[in-house]
Coordinates of C-alpha atoms and ligand atoms in Angstrom, one line a residue:
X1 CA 0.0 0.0 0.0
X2 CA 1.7 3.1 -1.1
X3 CA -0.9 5.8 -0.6
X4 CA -2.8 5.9 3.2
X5 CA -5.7 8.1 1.7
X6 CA -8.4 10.9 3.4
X7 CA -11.1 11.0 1.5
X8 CA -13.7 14.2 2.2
X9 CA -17.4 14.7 0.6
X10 CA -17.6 10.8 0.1
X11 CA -21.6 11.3 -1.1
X12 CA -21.0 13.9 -3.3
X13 CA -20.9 13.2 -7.3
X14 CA -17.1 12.8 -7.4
X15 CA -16.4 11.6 -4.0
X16 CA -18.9 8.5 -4.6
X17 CA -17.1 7.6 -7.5
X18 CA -13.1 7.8 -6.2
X19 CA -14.2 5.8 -3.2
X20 CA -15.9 2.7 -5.6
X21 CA -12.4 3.2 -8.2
X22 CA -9.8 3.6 -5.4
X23 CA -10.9 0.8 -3.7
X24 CA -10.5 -1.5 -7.2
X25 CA -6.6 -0.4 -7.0
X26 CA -4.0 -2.0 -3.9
X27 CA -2.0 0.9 -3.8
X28 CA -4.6 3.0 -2.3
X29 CA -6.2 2.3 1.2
X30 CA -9.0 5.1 1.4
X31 CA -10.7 5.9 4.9
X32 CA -13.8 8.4 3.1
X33 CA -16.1 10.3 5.5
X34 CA -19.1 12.5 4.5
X35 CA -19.8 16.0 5.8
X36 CA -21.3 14.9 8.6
X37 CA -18.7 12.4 10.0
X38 CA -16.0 15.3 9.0
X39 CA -16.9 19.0 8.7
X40 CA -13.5 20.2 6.5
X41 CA -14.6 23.6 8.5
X42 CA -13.7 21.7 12.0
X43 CA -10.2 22.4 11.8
X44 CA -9.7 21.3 15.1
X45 CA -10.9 17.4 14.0
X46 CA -8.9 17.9 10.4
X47 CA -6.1 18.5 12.4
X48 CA -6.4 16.0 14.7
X49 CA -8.2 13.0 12.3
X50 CA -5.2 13.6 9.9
X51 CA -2.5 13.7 12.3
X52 CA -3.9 10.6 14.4
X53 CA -4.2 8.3 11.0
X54 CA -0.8 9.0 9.3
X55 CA -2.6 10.2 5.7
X56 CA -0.2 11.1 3.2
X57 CA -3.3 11.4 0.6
X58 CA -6.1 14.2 1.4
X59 CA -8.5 13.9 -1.9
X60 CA -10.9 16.9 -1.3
X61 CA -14.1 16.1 -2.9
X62 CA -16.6 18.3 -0.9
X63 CA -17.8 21.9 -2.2
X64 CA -20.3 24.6 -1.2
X65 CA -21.3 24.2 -5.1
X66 CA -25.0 26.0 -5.0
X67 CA -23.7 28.9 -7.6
X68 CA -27.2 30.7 -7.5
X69 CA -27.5 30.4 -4.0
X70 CA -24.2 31.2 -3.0
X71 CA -24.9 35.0 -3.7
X72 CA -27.2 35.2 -0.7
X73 CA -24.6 32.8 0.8
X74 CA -21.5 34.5 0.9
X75 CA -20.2 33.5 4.0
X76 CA -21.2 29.8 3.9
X77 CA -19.3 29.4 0.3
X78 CA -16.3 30.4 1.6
X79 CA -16.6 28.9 4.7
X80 CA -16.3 26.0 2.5
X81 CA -14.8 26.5 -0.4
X82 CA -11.9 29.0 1.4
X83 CA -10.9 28.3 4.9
X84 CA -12.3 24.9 5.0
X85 CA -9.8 24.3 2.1
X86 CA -7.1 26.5 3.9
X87 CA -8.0 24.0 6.7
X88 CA -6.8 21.2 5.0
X89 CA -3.8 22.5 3.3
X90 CA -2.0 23.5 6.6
X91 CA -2.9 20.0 7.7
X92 CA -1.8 18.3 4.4
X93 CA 1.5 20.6 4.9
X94 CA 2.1 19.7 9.1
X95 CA 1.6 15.8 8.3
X96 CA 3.7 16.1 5.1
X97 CA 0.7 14.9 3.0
X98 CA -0.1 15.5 -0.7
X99 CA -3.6 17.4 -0.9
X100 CA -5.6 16.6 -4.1
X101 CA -8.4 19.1 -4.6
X102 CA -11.0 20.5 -7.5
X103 CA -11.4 23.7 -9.0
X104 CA -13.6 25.1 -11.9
X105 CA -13.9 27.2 -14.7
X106 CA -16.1 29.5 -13.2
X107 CA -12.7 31.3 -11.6
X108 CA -12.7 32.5 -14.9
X109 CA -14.8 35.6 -16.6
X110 CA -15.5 33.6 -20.3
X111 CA -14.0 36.5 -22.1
X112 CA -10.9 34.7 -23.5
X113 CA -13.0 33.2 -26.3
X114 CA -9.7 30.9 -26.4
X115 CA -9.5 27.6 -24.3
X116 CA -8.2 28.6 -20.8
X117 CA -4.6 27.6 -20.2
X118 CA -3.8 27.2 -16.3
X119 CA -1.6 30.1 -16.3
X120 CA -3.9 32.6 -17.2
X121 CA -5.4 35.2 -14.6
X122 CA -8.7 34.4 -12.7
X123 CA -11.4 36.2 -12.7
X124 CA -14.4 35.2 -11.2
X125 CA -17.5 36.7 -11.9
X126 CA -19.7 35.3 -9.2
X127 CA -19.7 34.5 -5.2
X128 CA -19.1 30.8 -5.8
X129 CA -16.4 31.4 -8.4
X130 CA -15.0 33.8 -6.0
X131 CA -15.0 31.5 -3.0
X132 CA -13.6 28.5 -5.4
X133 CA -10.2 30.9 -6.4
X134 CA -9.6 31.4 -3.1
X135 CA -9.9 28.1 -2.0
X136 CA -6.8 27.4 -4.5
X137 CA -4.8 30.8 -3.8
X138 CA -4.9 29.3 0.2
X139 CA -3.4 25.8 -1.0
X140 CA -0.6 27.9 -3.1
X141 CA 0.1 29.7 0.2
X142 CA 0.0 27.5 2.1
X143 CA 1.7 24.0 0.8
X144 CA 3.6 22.7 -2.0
X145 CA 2.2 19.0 -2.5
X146 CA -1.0 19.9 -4.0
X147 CA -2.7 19.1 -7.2
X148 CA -5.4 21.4 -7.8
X149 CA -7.6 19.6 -11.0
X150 CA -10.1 22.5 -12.4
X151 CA -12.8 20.6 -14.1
X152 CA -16.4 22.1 -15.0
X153 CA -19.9 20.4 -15.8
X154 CA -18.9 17.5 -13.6
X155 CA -21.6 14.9 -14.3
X156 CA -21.7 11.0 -12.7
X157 CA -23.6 11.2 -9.9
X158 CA -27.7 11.8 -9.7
X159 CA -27.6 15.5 -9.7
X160 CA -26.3 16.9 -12.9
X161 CA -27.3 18.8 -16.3
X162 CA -27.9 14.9 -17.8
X163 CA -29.8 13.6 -15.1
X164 CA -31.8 17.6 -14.6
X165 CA -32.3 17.3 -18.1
X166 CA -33.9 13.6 -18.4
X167 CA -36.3 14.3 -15.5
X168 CA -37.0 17.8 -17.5
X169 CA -38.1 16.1 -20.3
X170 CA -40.0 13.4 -19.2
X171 CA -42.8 16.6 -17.7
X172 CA -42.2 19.2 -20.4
X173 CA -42.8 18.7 -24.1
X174 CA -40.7 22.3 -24.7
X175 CA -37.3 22.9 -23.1
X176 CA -35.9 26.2 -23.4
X177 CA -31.8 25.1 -23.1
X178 CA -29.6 28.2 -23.0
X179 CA -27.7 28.4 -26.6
X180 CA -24.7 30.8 -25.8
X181 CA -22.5 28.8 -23.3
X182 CA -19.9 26.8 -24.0
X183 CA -17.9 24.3 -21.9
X184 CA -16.0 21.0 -21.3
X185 CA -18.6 18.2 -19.7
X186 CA -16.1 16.0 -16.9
X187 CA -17.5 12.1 -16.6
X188 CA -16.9 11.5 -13.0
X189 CA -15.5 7.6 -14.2
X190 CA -13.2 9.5 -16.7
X191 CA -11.3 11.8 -14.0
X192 CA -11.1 9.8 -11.0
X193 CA -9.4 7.4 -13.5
X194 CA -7.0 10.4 -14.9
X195 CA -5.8 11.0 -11.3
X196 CA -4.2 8.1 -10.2
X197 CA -1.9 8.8 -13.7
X198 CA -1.3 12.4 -12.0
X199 CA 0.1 10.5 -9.2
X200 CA 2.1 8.0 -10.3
X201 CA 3.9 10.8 -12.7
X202 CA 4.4 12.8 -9.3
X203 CA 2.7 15.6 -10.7
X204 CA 2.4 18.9 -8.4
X205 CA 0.6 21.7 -9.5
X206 CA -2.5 23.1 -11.4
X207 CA -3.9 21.5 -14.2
X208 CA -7.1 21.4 -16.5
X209 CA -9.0 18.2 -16.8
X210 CA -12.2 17.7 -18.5
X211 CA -14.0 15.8 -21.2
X212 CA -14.1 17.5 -25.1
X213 CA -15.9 21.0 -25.2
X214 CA -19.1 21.5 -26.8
X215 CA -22.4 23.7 -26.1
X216 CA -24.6 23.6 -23.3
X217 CA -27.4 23.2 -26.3
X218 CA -25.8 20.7 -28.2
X219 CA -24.9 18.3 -25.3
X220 CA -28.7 18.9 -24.2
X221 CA -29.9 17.6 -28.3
X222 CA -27.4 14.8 -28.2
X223 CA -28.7 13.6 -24.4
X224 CA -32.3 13.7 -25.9
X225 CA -32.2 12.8 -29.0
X226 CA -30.6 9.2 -27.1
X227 CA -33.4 9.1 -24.9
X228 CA -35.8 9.0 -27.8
X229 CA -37.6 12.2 -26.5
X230 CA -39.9 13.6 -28.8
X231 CA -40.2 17.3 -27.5
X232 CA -39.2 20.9 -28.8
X233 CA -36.0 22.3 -28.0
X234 CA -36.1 26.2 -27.6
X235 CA -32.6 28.1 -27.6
X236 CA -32.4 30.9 -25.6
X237 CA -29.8 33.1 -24.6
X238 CA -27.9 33.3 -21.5
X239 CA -29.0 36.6 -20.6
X240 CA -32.8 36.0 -20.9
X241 CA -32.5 33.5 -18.5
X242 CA -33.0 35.0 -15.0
X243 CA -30.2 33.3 -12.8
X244 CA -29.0 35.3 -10.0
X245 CA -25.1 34.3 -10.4
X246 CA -23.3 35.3 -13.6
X247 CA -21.6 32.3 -15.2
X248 CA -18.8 32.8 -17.8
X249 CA -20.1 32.4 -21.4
X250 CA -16.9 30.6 -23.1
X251 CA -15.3 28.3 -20.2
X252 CA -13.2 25.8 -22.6
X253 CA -10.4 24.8 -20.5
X254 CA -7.6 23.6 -21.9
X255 CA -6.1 20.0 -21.2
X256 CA -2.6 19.9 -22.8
X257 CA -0.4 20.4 -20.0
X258 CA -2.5 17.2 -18.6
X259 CA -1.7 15.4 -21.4
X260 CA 1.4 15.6 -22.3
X261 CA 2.2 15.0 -18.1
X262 CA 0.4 11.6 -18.4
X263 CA 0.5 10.9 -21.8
X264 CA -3.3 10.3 -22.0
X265 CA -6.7 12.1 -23.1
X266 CA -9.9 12.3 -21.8
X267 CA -12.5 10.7 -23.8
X268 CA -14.7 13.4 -25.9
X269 CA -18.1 14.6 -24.2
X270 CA -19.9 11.9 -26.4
X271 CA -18.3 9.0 -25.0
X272 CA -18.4 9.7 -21.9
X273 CA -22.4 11.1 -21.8
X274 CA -23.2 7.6 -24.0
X275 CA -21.1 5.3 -20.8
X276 CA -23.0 7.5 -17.9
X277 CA -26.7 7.0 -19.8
X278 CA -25.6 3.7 -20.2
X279 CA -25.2 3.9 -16.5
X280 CA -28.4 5.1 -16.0
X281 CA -29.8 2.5 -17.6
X282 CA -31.3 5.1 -19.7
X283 CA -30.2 3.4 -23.3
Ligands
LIG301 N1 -20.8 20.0 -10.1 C1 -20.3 20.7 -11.0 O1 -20.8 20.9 -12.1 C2 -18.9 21.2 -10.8 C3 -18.3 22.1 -11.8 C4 -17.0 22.6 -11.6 C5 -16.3 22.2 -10.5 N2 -16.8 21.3 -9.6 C6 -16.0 21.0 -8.5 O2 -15.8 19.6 -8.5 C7 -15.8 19.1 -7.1 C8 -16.7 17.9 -7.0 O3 -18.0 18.4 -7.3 P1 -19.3 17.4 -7.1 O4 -20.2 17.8 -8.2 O5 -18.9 16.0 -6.9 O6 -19.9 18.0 -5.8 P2 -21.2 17.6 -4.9 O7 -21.9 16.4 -5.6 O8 -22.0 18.8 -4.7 O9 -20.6 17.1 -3.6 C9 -20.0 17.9 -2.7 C10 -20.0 17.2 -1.3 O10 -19.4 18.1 -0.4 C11 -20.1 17.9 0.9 N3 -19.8 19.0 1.7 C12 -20.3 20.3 1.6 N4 -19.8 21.1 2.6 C13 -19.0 20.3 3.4 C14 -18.2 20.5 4.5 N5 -18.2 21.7 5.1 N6 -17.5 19.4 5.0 C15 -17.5 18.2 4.5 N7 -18.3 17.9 3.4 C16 -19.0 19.0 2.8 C17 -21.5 17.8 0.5 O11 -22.2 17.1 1.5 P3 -23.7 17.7 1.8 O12 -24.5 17.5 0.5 O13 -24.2 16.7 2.9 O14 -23.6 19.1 2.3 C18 -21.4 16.9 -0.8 O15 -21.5 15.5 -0.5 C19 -16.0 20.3 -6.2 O16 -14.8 20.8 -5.8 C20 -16.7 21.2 -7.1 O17 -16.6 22.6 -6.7 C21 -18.1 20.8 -9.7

């Protein structure tokens, strides 16, 4: 066993599915707790739970991730998203663990109109985005064993766009589906499988991993048209829609710095949508 590994947020999309795929590998021994068992703002029990059990793994899977709410919400986001992040870099760096943890496109504004390279400068348009930057400027800080994986439209678990959309559908026979935004779906299965070739590579450091980009409009036809739905599809634009946190408009991030490091791609958003429907025992 080379890897004694913390995992936090086990019931969320992406912590569900590192705990069944971890598991699957011997190197990994995973101890995963959800927020209620550990509360990554509890410093006091991060400290002590990660001291006590030798980790020299943290994978952070939790997030204050309600991007509407999270304007009302201010505080709570980055309770979570910030210190209960710093939280667990200053006890990654005491223990001399490595700390994995997630990040998103919405750090940045969607004016680039260019994929996103990792380099280039935030800026978040919203609350959540906000809380989500400075969650990774604390780990920078603070340690230097980190992987920080951005990733955007994670889908895998039972509340996504694919699985929002499917039960949309099945009551409506229009769906308005907003036409100007554009970014990279990330199949759960795809990048918990991506970062076990991050670690083996000893990779530190920030880096973009997501499926293939596409629109939200044309993921939303392809998911339908699978499903056999027989409904009208309305596009509308992003402003129309009344949602009380911005989102950037263009949020392609780019994966090459991932894959030359691993020497590996993600499978394009069509694969991976067909393997989760499949899942879902949709198809
Ligand atoms: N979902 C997306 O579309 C998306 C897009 C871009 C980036 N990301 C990032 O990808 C990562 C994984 O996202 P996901 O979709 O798997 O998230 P998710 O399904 O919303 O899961 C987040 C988990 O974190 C837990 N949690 C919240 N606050 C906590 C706390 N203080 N202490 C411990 N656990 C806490 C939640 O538990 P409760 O539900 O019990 O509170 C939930 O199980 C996150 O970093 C997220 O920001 C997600």
């Amino acid at each position: 066993m080379k890897y004694k590994v913390l995992l936090l947020g086990k019931n969320g999309q992406l912590g569900f599915e590192f705990v069944n795929y971890l598991n699957l590998y011997h190197d990994f021994r995973v101890d995963a707790f959800d927020h209620e068992e550990l509360d990554i703002t509890d410093r006091e029990k991060i400290f002590v739970t990660i001291k006590e059990n030798a980790y020299n793994l943290i994978i952070n899977c939790t997030a204050y991730n309600a991007v509407d709410l999270a304007e009302d919400e201010n505080y709570l986001a980055n309770a979570v998203n910030f210190l209960g992040v710093r939280n667990l870099a200053e006890a990654a760096k005491i223990n001399s663990a490595k700390l994995i943890h997630f990040s998103t496109d919405y750090i940045f504004d969607g004016n680039k109109k260019k994929p996103y390279c990792e380099y280039d400068n935030p800026n978040p348009l919203s609350v959540y985005g906000m809380s989500k930057f400075y969650g990774e400027q604390a780990i920078k800080e603070v340690c230097k064993n980190y992987l920080i994986i951005r990733v955007s439209w994670v889908f895998g678990g039972k509340n996504n766009f694919v699985t929002k959309l499917i039960n949309w559908s099945k009551q409506n026979q229009k769906l308005e589906i907003i036409s100007d935004q554009i970014s990279s779906p990330t199949y759960t299965y795809d990048l918990v499988k991506a970062v076990p070739k991050m670690l083996y590579e000893n990779l530190t450091g920030t880096f973009h991993v997501t499926n293939t980009p596409v629109s939200k409009i044309e993921w939303a036809k392809y998911i339908l048209k699978k499903i056999n739905w027989s409904g009208e599809i309305h596009a509308v634009n992003m402003g129309s829609v009344k949602l009380k946190a911005p989102r950037p408009k263009y949020a392609v991030l780019d994966n090459s710095l991932f894959q030359y490091s691993v020497n590996w791609k993600m499978p394009n958003w069509q694969d991976a949508t067909d393997r989760f429907l499949k899942r879902i025992t949709i198809l």
